[in-house]
Amino acid sequence: VLARSNCRAYLFEPVPEYFHYCLARFAGDARVKTCNLALSDSVGELELWLGAENLGWNTLVKEKTDASMRRIVVPAEPFDSWADREGIDRIDVIKVDVEGGEYKVFGGMRKTLERLAKKPVILCEIGWGPNAHPNWDQAVSYTHLTLPTSDLV
């Protein structure tokens, strides 16, 4: 996307090793800002379990962990407060892949999404779905956004 368009990218990566990889990968590219931060619904720290063999398997959902995963504690902040501080007034695309923590990310993004005149395209992998997510009911009720249906795809 960066090679084909004139855009800015904001990367949120709470895992220190992956954060440092992103910093190195995009070093010198002023269009990319990398934040060592988990997006959530409140400011604080979160327990994150890291997969031992699969680099993409990290989760905040303890019920979905196994004995091979290692626990770290990461800083967390709502996107709303981060966006206010950064002066974000336009978002074209949001990609979320957080293995079960989607409701926390969108809960902390609610005010920003509601205030944007033009709604962004959202690409989101939903961890486990309604029959396997241990917090599905909370996730569905918590992340209900007031968006015009014409903005939904």
Tab-separated table of N, CA and C in Angstrom:
chain	number	residue	atom	x	y	z
A	1	VAL	N	0.839	-1.190	0.000
A	1	VAL	CA	0.000	0.000	0.000
A	1	VAL	C	0.880	1.249	0.000
A	2	LEU	N	1.937	1.238	0.796
A	2	LEU	CA	2.809	2.409	0.855
A	2	LEU	C	3.480	2.685	-0.490
A	3	ALA	N	3.789	1.626	-1.226
A	3	ALA	CA	4.458	1.797	-2.519
A	3	ALA	C	3.520	2.353	-3.584
A	4	ARG	N	2.219	2.170	-3.413
A	4	ARG	CA	1.258	2.545	-4.453
A	4	ARG	C	0.410	3.754	-4.123
A	5	SER	N	0.548	4.293	-2.940
A	5	SER	CA	-0.290	5.443	-2.606
A	5	SER	C	0.467	6.407	-1.703
A	6	ASN	N	-0.047	7.609	-1.646
A	6	ASN	CA	0.513	8.620	-0.772
A	6	ASN	C	-0.312	8.605	0.510
A	7	CYS	N	0.109	7.774	1.439
A	7	CYS	CA	-0.662	7.625	2.670
A	7	CYS	C	0.273	7.594	3.867
A	8	ARG	N	-0.341	7.603	5.030
A	8	ARG	CA	0.383	7.404	6.282
A	8	ARG	C	-0.119	6.104	6.885
A	9	ALA	N	0.758	5.433	7.599
A	9	ALA	CA	0.385	4.178	8.264
A	9	ALA	C	0.771	4.273	9.736
A	10	TYR	N	-0.142	3.844	10.575
A	10	TYR	CA	0.104	3.803	12.011
A	10	TYR	C	0.040	2.334	12.413
A	11	LEU	N	1.145	1.829	12.908
A	11	LEU	CA	1.235	0.420	13.300
A	11	LEU	C	1.241	0.335	14.816
A	12	PHE	N	0.376	-0.490	15.359
A	12	PHE	CA	0.320	-0.705	16.806
A	12	PHE	C	0.758	-2.137	17.061
A	13	GLU	N	1.890	-2.291	17.716
A	13	GLU	CA	2.444	-3.614	17.967
A	13	GLU	C	2.905	-3.706	19.415
A	14	PRO	N	2.181	-4.476	20.236
A	14	PRO	CA	2.538	-4.561	21.649
A	14	PRO	C	3.693	-5.527	21.960
A	15	VAL	N	3.973	-6.483	21.083
A	15	VAL	CA	5.029	-7.466	21.345
A	15	VAL	C	6.379	-6.808	21.039
A	16	PRO	N	7.242	-6.665	22.042
A	16	PRO	CA	8.498	-5.935	21.835
A	16	PRO	C	9.330	-6.421	20.642
A	17	GLU	N	9.472	-7.717	20.448
A	17	GLU	CA	10.277	-8.229	19.332
A	17	GLU	C	9.687	-7.800	17.986
A	18	TYR	N	8.383	-7.860	17.850
A	18	TYR	CA	7.731	-7.498	16.595
A	18	TYR	C	7.749	-5.985	16.394
A	19	PHE	N	7.610	-5.252	17.492
A	19	PHE	CA	7.704	-3.796	17.435
A	19	PHE	C	9.065	-3.378	16.880
A	20	HIS	N	10.133	-3.974	17.403
A	20	HIS	CA	11.487	-3.635	16.935
A	20	HIS	C	11.688	-4.039	15.475
A	21	TYR	N	11.091	-5.145	15.074
A	21	TYR	CA	11.150	-5.535	13.660
A	21	TYR	C	10.488	-4.450	12.792
A	22	CYS	N	9.313	-3.996	13.212
A	22	CYS	CA	8.604	-2.952	12.449
A	22	CYS	C	9.417	-1.663	12.390
A	23	LEU	N	10.030	-1.294	13.502
A	23	LEU	CA	10.878	-0.096	13.503
A	23	LEU	C	12.002	-0.222	12.479
A	24	ALA	N	12.659	-1.383	12.472
A	24	ALA	CA	13.762	-1.600	11.526
A	24	ALA	C	13.245	-1.639	10.089
A	25	ARG	N	12.136	-2.310	9.880
A	25	ARG	CA	11.583	-2.473	8.535
A	25	ARG	C	11.209	-1.131	7.905
A	26	PHE	N	10.674	-0.214	8.713
A	26	PHE	CA	10.209	1.068	8.177
A	26	PHE	C	11.092	2.246	8.592
A	27	ALA	N	12.299	1.966	9.039
A	27	ALA	CA	13.235	3.027	9.426
A	27	ALA	C	13.440	3.976	8.250
A	28	GLY	N	13.368	5.246	8.520
A	28	GLY	CA	13.589	6.240	7.478
A	28	GLY	C	12.356	6.585	6.663
A	29	ASP	N	11.257	5.878	6.868
A	29	ASP	CA	10.027	6.183	6.139
A	29	ASP	C	9.124	7.024	7.046
A	30	ALA	N	9.099	8.314	6.807
A	30	ALA	CA	8.345	9.238	7.658
A	30	ALA	C	6.842	9.009	7.587
A	31	ARG	N	6.372	8.245	6.606
A	31	ARG	CA	4.931	7.985	6.482
A	31	ARG	C	4.451	6.922	7.466
A	32	VAL	N	5.382	6.217	8.105
A	32	VAL	CA	5.021	5.124	9.004
A	32	VAL	C	5.383	5.479	10.436
A	33	LYS	N	4.396	5.374	11.316
A	33	LYS	CA	4.629	5.566	12.745
A	33	LYS	C	4.307	4.246	13.433
A	34	THR	N	5.277	3.743	14.170
A	34	THR	CA	5.111	2.459	14.860
A	34	THR	C	5.011	2.723	16.355
A	35	CYS	N	3.974	2.162	16.977
A	35	CYS	CA	3.706	2.377	18.397
A	35	CYS	C	3.780	1.051	19.144
A	36	ASN	N	4.595	1.009	20.202
A	36	ASN	CA	4.717	-0.193	21.031
A	36	ASN	C	3.594	-0.165	22.064
A	37	LEU	N	2.407	-0.559	21.596
A	37	LEU	CA	1.198	-0.350	22.370
A	37	LEU	C	0.114	-1.316	21.917
A	38	ALA	N	-0.641	-1.820	22.875
A	38	ALA	CA	-1.847	-2.594	22.560
A	38	ALA	C	-3.019	-1.625	22.578
A	39	LEU	N	-3.863	-1.689	21.572
A	39	LEU	CA	-5.077	-0.887	21.590
A	39	LEU	C	-6.119	-1.628	22.401
A	40	SER	N	-6.781	-0.910	23.291
A	40	SER	CA	-7.758	-1.528	24.174
A	40	SER	C	-8.844	-0.510	24.508
A	41	ASP	N	-9.671	-0.850	25.480
A	41	ASP	CA	-10.770	0.031	25.874
A	41	ASP	C	-10.430	0.906	27.075
A	42	SER	N	-9.228	0.747	27.638
A	42	SER	CA	-8.815	1.565	28.773
A	42	SER	C	-7.291	1.642	28.819
A	43	VAL	N	-6.800	2.634	29.549
A	43	VAL	CA	-5.360	2.793	29.741
A	43	VAL	C	-4.918	1.824	30.828
A	44	GLY	N	-3.787	1.189	30.617
A	44	GLY	CA	-3.264	0.286	31.632
A	44	GLY	C	-2.305	-0.715	31.033
A	45	GLU	N	-2.281	-1.874	31.630
A	45	GLU	CA	-1.451	-2.964	31.148
A	45	GLU	C	-2.326	-4.180	30.927
A	46	LEU	N	-1.956	-4.976	29.932
A	46	LEU	CA	-2.689	-6.201	29.608
A	46	LEU	C	-1.740	-7.385	29.626
A	47	GLU	N	-2.271	-8.536	30.022
A	47	GLU	CA	-1.518	-9.773	29.902
A	47	GLU	C	-1.705	-10.298	28.487
A	48	LEU	N	-0.605	-10.587	27.826
A	48	LEU	CA	-0.619	-11.102	26.467
A	48	LEU	C	0.172	-12.395	26.460
A	49	TRP	N	-0.429	-13.439	25.876
A	49	TRP	CA	0.246	-14.730	25.777
A	49	TRP	C	0.761	-14.898	24.357
A	50	LEU	N	2.046	-15.275	24.249
A	50	LEU	CA	2.711	-15.407	22.956
A	50	LEU	C	2.873	-16.875	22.594
A	51	GLY	N	2.516	-17.197	21.357
A	51	GLY	CA	2.678	-18.554	20.865
A	51	GLY	C	4.147	-18.902	20.709
A	52	ALA	N	4.492	-20.115	21.082
A	52	ALA	CA	5.891	-20.550	21.022
A	52	ALA	C	6.330	-20.877	19.595
A	53	GLU	N	5.434	-21.429	18.785
A	53	GLU	CA	5.823	-21.882	17.455
A	53	GLU	C	5.197	-21.088	16.323
A	54	ASN	N	4.111	-20.390	16.581
A	54	ASN	CA	3.416	-19.628	15.552
A	54	ASN	C	3.531	-18.147	15.886
A	55	LEU	N	4.298	-17.403	15.094
A	55	LEU	CA	4.507	-15.978	15.366
A	55	LEU	C	3.216	-15.179	15.363
A	56	GLY	N	2.203	-15.647	14.657
A	56	GLY	CA	0.934	-14.936	14.575
A	56	GLY	C	-0.059	-15.346	15.642
A	57	TRP	N	0.319	-16.253	16.510
A	57	TRP	CA	-0.625	-16.711	17.526
A	57	TRP	C	-0.260	-16.123	18.880
A	58	ASN	N	-0.834	-14.970	19.155
A	58	ASN	CA	-0.717	-14.281	20.437
A	58	ASN	C	-2.132	-13.879	20.823
A	59	THR	N	-2.450	-13.927	22.097
A	59	THR	CA	-3.820	-13.619	22.497
A	59	THR	C	-3.888	-13.001	23.883
A	60	LEU	N	-4.918	-12.190	24.086
A	60	LEU	CA	-5.241	-11.641	25.395
A	60	LEU	C	-6.216	-12.550	26.146
A	61	VAL	N	-6.760	-13.527	25.455
A	61	VAL	CA	-7.806	-14.383	26.010
A	61	VAL	C	-7.169	-15.615	26.660
A	62	LYS	N	-7.008	-15.554	27.971
A	62	LYS	CA	-6.318	-16.616	28.718
A	62	LYS	C	-6.959	-17.985	28.492
A	63	GLU	N	-8.282	-18.005	28.340
A	63	GLU	CA	-8.991	-19.278	28.153
A	63	GLU	C	-8.575	-19.986	26.858
A	64	LYS	N	-7.943	-19.284	25.944
A	64	LYS	CA	-7.539	-19.870	24.657
A	64	LYS	C	-6.042	-20.173	24.594
A	65	THR	N	-5.352	-20.070	25.724
A	65	THR	CA	-3.914	-20.325	25.737
A	65	THR	C	-3.623	-21.803	25.972
A	66	ASP	N	-2.355	-22.167	25.745
A	66	ASP	CA	-1.918	-23.519	26.087
A	66	ASP	C	-0.590	-23.417	26.833
A	67	ALA	N	-0.111	-24.519	27.323
A	67	ALA	CA	1.075	-24.543	28.182
A	67	ALA	C	2.345	-24.066	27.481
A	68	SER	N	2.367	-24.090	26.158
A	68	SER	CA	3.580	-23.681	25.435
A	68	SER	C	3.705	-22.161	25.303
A	69	MET	N	2.659	-21.423	25.646
A	69	MET	CA	2.660	-19.973	25.454
A	69	MET	C	3.296	-19.269	26.644
A	70	ARG	N	4.005	-18.166	26.340
A	70	ARG	CA	4.610	-17.385	27.419
A	70	ARG	C	3.850	-16.083	27.603
A	71	ARG	N	3.753	-15.665	28.856
A	71	ARG	CA	2.992	-14.479	29.235
A	71	ARG	C	3.917	-13.274	29.324
A	72	ILE	N	3.472	-12.151	28.744
A	72	ILE	CA	4.148	-10.878	28.941
A	72	ILE	C	3.088	-9.854	29.320
A	73	VAL	N	3.514	-8.734	29.838
A	73	VAL	CA	2.606	-7.646	30.176
A	73	VAL	C	2.948	-6.487	29.245
A	74	VAL	N	1.909	-5.924	28.609
A	74	VAL	CA	2.117	-4.870	27.610
A	74	VAL	C	1.299	-3.628	27.954
A	75	PRO	N	1.786	-2.456	27.553
A	75	PRO	CA	1.019	-1.228	27.774
A	75	PRO	C	-0.185	-1.180	26.839
A	76	ALA	N	-1.271	-0.578	27.328
A	76	ALA	CA	-2.499	-0.490	26.532
A	76	ALA	C	-3.095	0.905	26.664
A	77	GLU	N	-3.782	1.302	25.599
A	77	GLU	CA	-4.430	2.614	25.566
A	77	GLU	C	-5.575	2.564	24.561
A	78	PRO	N	-6.658	3.286	24.803
A	78	PRO	CA	-7.708	3.391	23.787
A	78	PRO	C	-7.226	4.178	22.568
A	79	PHE	N	-7.651	3.743	21.398
A	79	PHE	CA	-7.328	4.475	20.184
A	79	PHE	C	-7.867	5.897	20.261
A	80	ASP	N	-9.039	6.065	20.873
A	80	ASP	CA	-9.646	7.397	20.976
A	80	ASP	C	-8.680	8.412	21.590
A	81	SER	N	-8.061	8.088	22.707
A	81	SER	CA	-7.154	9.048	23.346
A	81	SER	C	-5.891	9.236	22.516
A	82	TRP	N	-5.394	8.162	21.912
A	82	TRP	CA	-4.211	8.265	21.047
A	82	TRP	C	-4.528	9.159	19.841
A	83	ALA	N	-5.663	8.931	19.197
A	83	ALA	CA	-6.047	9.701	18.006
A	83	ALA	C	-6.256	11.176	18.343
A	84	ASP	N	-6.848	11.455	19.496
A	84	ASP	CA	-7.026	12.850	19.914
A	84	ASP	C	-5.670	13.531	20.085
A	85	ARG	N	-4.749	12.842	20.738
A	85	ARG	CA	-3.415	13.396	20.972
A	85	ARG	C	-2.656	13.631	19.664
A	86	GLU	N	-2.845	12.717	18.703
A	86	GLU	CA	-2.148	12.801	17.417
A	86	GLU	C	-2.865	13.693	16.392
A	87	GLY	N	-4.088	14.126	16.713
A	87	GLY	CA	-4.844	14.973	15.791
A	87	GLY	C	-5.359	14.219	14.569
A	88	ILE	N	-5.719	12.967	14.747
A	88	ILE	CA	-6.212	12.149	13.639
A	88	ILE	C	-7.640	12.579	13.299
A	89	ASP	N	-7.852	13.034	12.063
A	89	ASP	CA	-9.195	13.455	11.660
A	89	ASP	C	-9.677	12.727	10.408
A	90	ARG	N	-8.866	11.815	9.906
A	90	ARG	CA	-9.264	11.029	8.739
A	90	ARG	C	-8.610	9.656	8.833
A	91	ILE	N	-9.416	8.640	8.585
A	91	ILE	CA	-8.915	7.264	8.529
A	91	ILE	C	-9.579	6.614	7.333
A	92	ASP	N	-8.787	6.064	6.441
A	92	ASP	CA	-9.346	5.403	5.263
A	92	ASP	C	-9.544	3.906	5.480
A	93	VAL	N	-8.571	3.265	6.119
A	93	VAL	CA	-8.624	1.815	6.310
A	93	VAL	C	-8.104	1.467	7.695
A	94	ILE	N	-8.789	0.546	8.339
A	94	ILE	CA	-8.348	-0.016	9.619
A	94	ILE	C	-8.247	-1.518	9.439
A	95	LYS	N	-7.112	-2.091	9.839
A	95	LYS	CA	-6.951	-3.546	9.818
A	95	LYS	C	-6.719	-3.994	11.255
A	96	VAL	N	-7.526	-4.946	11.697
A	96	VAL	CA	-7.426	-5.450	13.057
A	96	VAL	C	-7.297	-6.974	13.009
A	97	ASP	N	-6.255	-7.476	13.653
A	97	ASP	CA	-6.039	-8.927	13.782
A	97	ASP	C	-5.467	-9.141	15.174
A	98	VAL	N	-6.348	-9.337	16.134
A	98	VAL	CA	-5.917	-9.363	17.535
A	98	VAL	C	-6.357	-10.613	18.305
A	99	GLU	N	-6.719	-11.651	17.589
A	99	GLU	CA	-6.973	-12.962	18.189
A	99	GLU	C	-7.865	-12.916	19.427
A	100	GLY	N	-9.060	-12.395	19.266
A	100	GLY	CA	-10.041	-12.437	20.340
A	100	GLY	C	-10.206	-11.147	21.122
A	101	GLY	N	-9.347	-10.160	20.905
A	101	GLY	CA	-9.447	-8.905	21.637
A	101	GLY	C	-10.125	-7.802	20.849
A	102	GLU	N	-10.826	-8.179	19.780
A	102	GLU	CA	-11.452	-7.190	18.900
A	102	GLU	C	-12.372	-6.243	19.654
A	103	TYR	N	-13.161	-6.777	20.560
A	103	TYR	CA	-14.128	-5.928	21.254
A	103	TYR	C	-13.430	-4.864	22.095
A	104	LYS	N	-12.253	-5.155	22.626
A	104	LYS	CA	-11.506	-4.144	23.372
A	104	LYS	C	-10.963	-3.069	22.425
A	105	VAL	N	-10.451	-3.481	21.267
A	105	VAL	CA	-9.935	-2.514	20.296
A	105	VAL	C	-11.046	-1.580	19.840
A	106	PHE	N	-12.172	-2.139	19.403
A	106	PHE	CA	-13.259	-1.303	18.887
A	106	PHE	C	-13.962	-0.524	19.994
A	107	GLY	N	-13.995	-1.070	21.197
A	107	GLY	CA	-14.545	-0.319	22.322
A	107	GLY	C	-13.748	0.945	22.591
A	108	GLY	N	-12.439	0.876	22.415
A	108	GLY	CA	-11.572	2.025	22.613
A	108	GLY	C	-11.468	2.929	21.404
A	109	MET	N	-12.156	2.568	20.325
A	109	MET	CA	-12.125	3.316	19.076
A	109	MET	C	-13.489	3.935	18.771
A	110	ARG	N	-14.457	3.640	19.591
A	110	ARG	CA	-15.843	4.013	19.345
A	110	ARG	C	-16.039	5.499	19.075
A	111	LYS	N	-15.510	6.364	19.922
A	111	LYS	CA	-15.732	7.809	19.761
A	111	LYS	C	-15.125	8.317	18.456
A	112	THR	N	-13.943	7.805	18.120
A	112	THR	CA	-13.308	8.221	16.871
A	112	THR	C	-14.147	7.793	15.679
A	113	LEU	N	-14.597	6.559	15.666
A	113	LEU	CA	-15.396	6.063	14.549
A	113	LEU	C	-16.702	6.831	14.422
A	114	GLU	N	-17.314	7.168	15.541
A	114	GLU	CA	-18.571	7.902	15.495
A	114	GLU	C	-18.389	9.335	15.013
A	115	ARG	N	-17.251	9.963	15.318
A	115	ARG	CA	-17.064	11.365	14.945
A	115	ARG	C	-16.574	11.555	13.515
A	116	LEU	N	-16.014	10.528	12.892
A	116	LEU	CA	-15.505	10.674	11.534
A	116	LEU	C	-16.652	10.866	10.549
A	117	ALA	N	-16.574	11.909	9.746
A	117	ALA	CA	-17.619	12.169	8.744
A	117	ALA	C	-17.655	11.043	7.711
A	118	LYS	N	-16.497	10.649	7.234
A	118	LYS	CA	-16.402	9.534	6.288
A	118	LYS	C	-15.866	8.334	7.060
A	119	LYS	N	-16.628	7.261	7.070
A	119	LYS	CA	-16.245	6.078	7.834
A	119	LYS	C	-15.175	5.283	7.076
A	120	PRO	N	-14.228	4.704	7.814
A	120	PRO	CA	-13.177	3.921	7.172
A	120	PRO	C	-13.657	2.525	6.795
A	121	VAL	N	-12.950	1.931	5.867
A	121	VAL	CA	-13.121	0.510	5.581
A	121	VAL	C	-12.441	-0.225	6.734
A	122	ILE	N	-13.101	-1.232	7.269
A	122	ILE	CA	-12.522	-2.010	8.372
A	122	ILE	C	-12.336	-3.447	7.918
A	123	LEU	N	-11.098	-3.908	7.996
A	123	LEU	CA	-10.766	-5.307	7.742
A	123	LEU	C	-10.460	-5.911	9.100
A	124	CYS	N	-11.264	-6.874	9.517
A	124	CYS	CA	-11.097	-7.419	10.856
A	124	CYS	C	-11.298	-8.928	10.851
A	125	GLU	N	-10.308	-9.621	11.367
A	125	GLU	CA	-10.464	-11.052	11.609
A	125	GLU	C	-11.113	-11.196	12.976
A	126	ILE	N	-12.199	-11.945	13.049
A	126	ILE	CA	-12.889	-12.152	14.324
A	126	ILE	C	-12.419	-13.477	14.911
A	127	GLY	N	-11.791	-13.395	16.075
A	127	GLY	CA	-11.259	-14.590	16.730
A	127	GLY	C	-12.356	-15.508	17.237
A	128	TRP	N	-12.445	-16.675	16.656
A	128	TRP	CA	-13.248	-17.819	17.105
A	128	TRP	C	-14.734	-17.752	16.832
A	129	GLY	N	-15.350	-16.633	16.712
A	129	GLY	CA	-16.766	-16.569	16.406
A	129	GLY	C	-17.667	-16.867	17.585
A	130	PRO	N	-19.003	-16.888	17.349
A	130	PRO	CA	-19.982	-16.942	18.445
A	130	PRO	C	-19.982	-18.229	19.257
A	131	ASN	N	-19.558	-19.323	18.703
A	131	ASN	CA	-19.629	-20.586	19.441
A	131	ASN	C	-18.367	-20.921	20.221
A	132	ALA	N	-17.265	-20.233	19.954
A	132	ALA	CA	-16.017	-20.601	20.614
A	132	ALA	C	-15.344	-19.460	21.381
A	133	HIS	N	-15.773	-18.225	21.159
A	133	HIS	CA	-15.145	-17.105	21.870
A	133	HIS	C	-15.700	-17.054	23.287
A	134	PRO	N	-14.835	-17.107	24.303
A	134	PRO	CA	-15.328	-17.123	25.681
A	134	PRO	C	-16.028	-15.837	26.115
A	135	ASN	N	-15.836	-14.735	25.376
A	135	ASN	CA	-16.455	-13.457	25.729
A	135	ASN	C	-17.360	-12.938	24.613
A	136	TRP	N	-17.949	-13.836	23.835
A	136	TRP	CA	-18.697	-13.415	22.644
A	136	TRP	C	-19.842	-12.458	22.968
A	137	ASP	N	-20.667	-12.790	23.947
A	137	ASP	CA	-21.814	-11.934	24.270
A	137	ASP	C	-21.366	-10.547	24.706
A	138	GLN	N	-20.325	-10.485	25.515
A	138	GLN	CA	-19.776	-9.202	25.942
A	138	GLN	C	-19.249	-8.442	24.734
A	139	ALA	N	-18.559	-9.142	23.860
A	139	ALA	CA	-17.980	-8.504	22.680
A	139	ALA	C	-19.061	-7.905	21.791
A	140	VAL	N	-20.125	-8.629	21.555
A	140	VAL	CA	-21.189	-8.148	20.671
A	140	VAL	C	-21.883	-6.934	21.282
A	141	SER	N	-22.227	-6.990	22.547
A	141	SER	CA	-22.936	-5.864	23.158
A	141	SER	C	-22.019	-4.666	23.366
A	142	TYR	N	-20.776	-4.912	23.659
A	142	TYR	CA	-19.830	-3.854	23.987
A	142	TYR	C	-19.437	-3.016	22.783
A	143	THR	N	-19.360	-3.630	21.635
A	143	THR	CA	-18.831	-2.926	20.474
A	143	THR	C	-19.908	-2.398	19.552
A	144	HIS	N	-21.147	-2.431	19.950
A	144	HIS	CA	-22.198	-1.894	19.092
A	144	HIS	C	-21.929	-0.412	18.842
A	145	LEU	N	-21.745	-0.074	17.596
A	145	LEU	CA	-21.481	1.309	17.216
A	145	LEU	C	-22.716	1.910	16.562
A	146	THR	N	-22.910	3.188	16.749
A	146	THR	CA	-24.008	3.886	16.108
A	146	THR	C	-23.497	4.432	14.779
A	147	LEU	N	-23.601	3.618	13.736
A	147	LEU	CA	-23.168	4.016	12.408
A	147	LEU	C	-24.348	3.899	11.456
A	148	PRO	N	-24.485	4.821	10.520
A	148	PRO	CA	-25.549	4.690	9.519
A	148	PRO	C	-25.360	3.390	8.742
A	149	THR	N	-26.442	2.682	8.457
A	149	THR	CA	-26.334	1.421	7.739
A	149	THR	C	-25.764	1.602	6.333
A	150	SER	N	-25.872	2.788	5.776
A	150	SER	CA	-25.305	3.026	4.447
A	150	SER	C	-23.790	2.940	4.481
A	151	ASP	N	-23.178	3.040	5.673
A	151	ASP	CA	-21.727	2.949	5.786
A	151	ASP	C	-21.246	1.519	5.980
A	152	LEU	N	-22.171	0.606	6.175
A	152	LEU	CA	-21.785	-0.790	6.422
A	152	LEU	C	-21.782	-1.587	5.142
A	153	VAL	N	-20.788	-2.439	4.997
A	153	VAL	CA	-20.683	-3.269	3.781
A	153	VAL	C	-21.099	-4.673	4.129
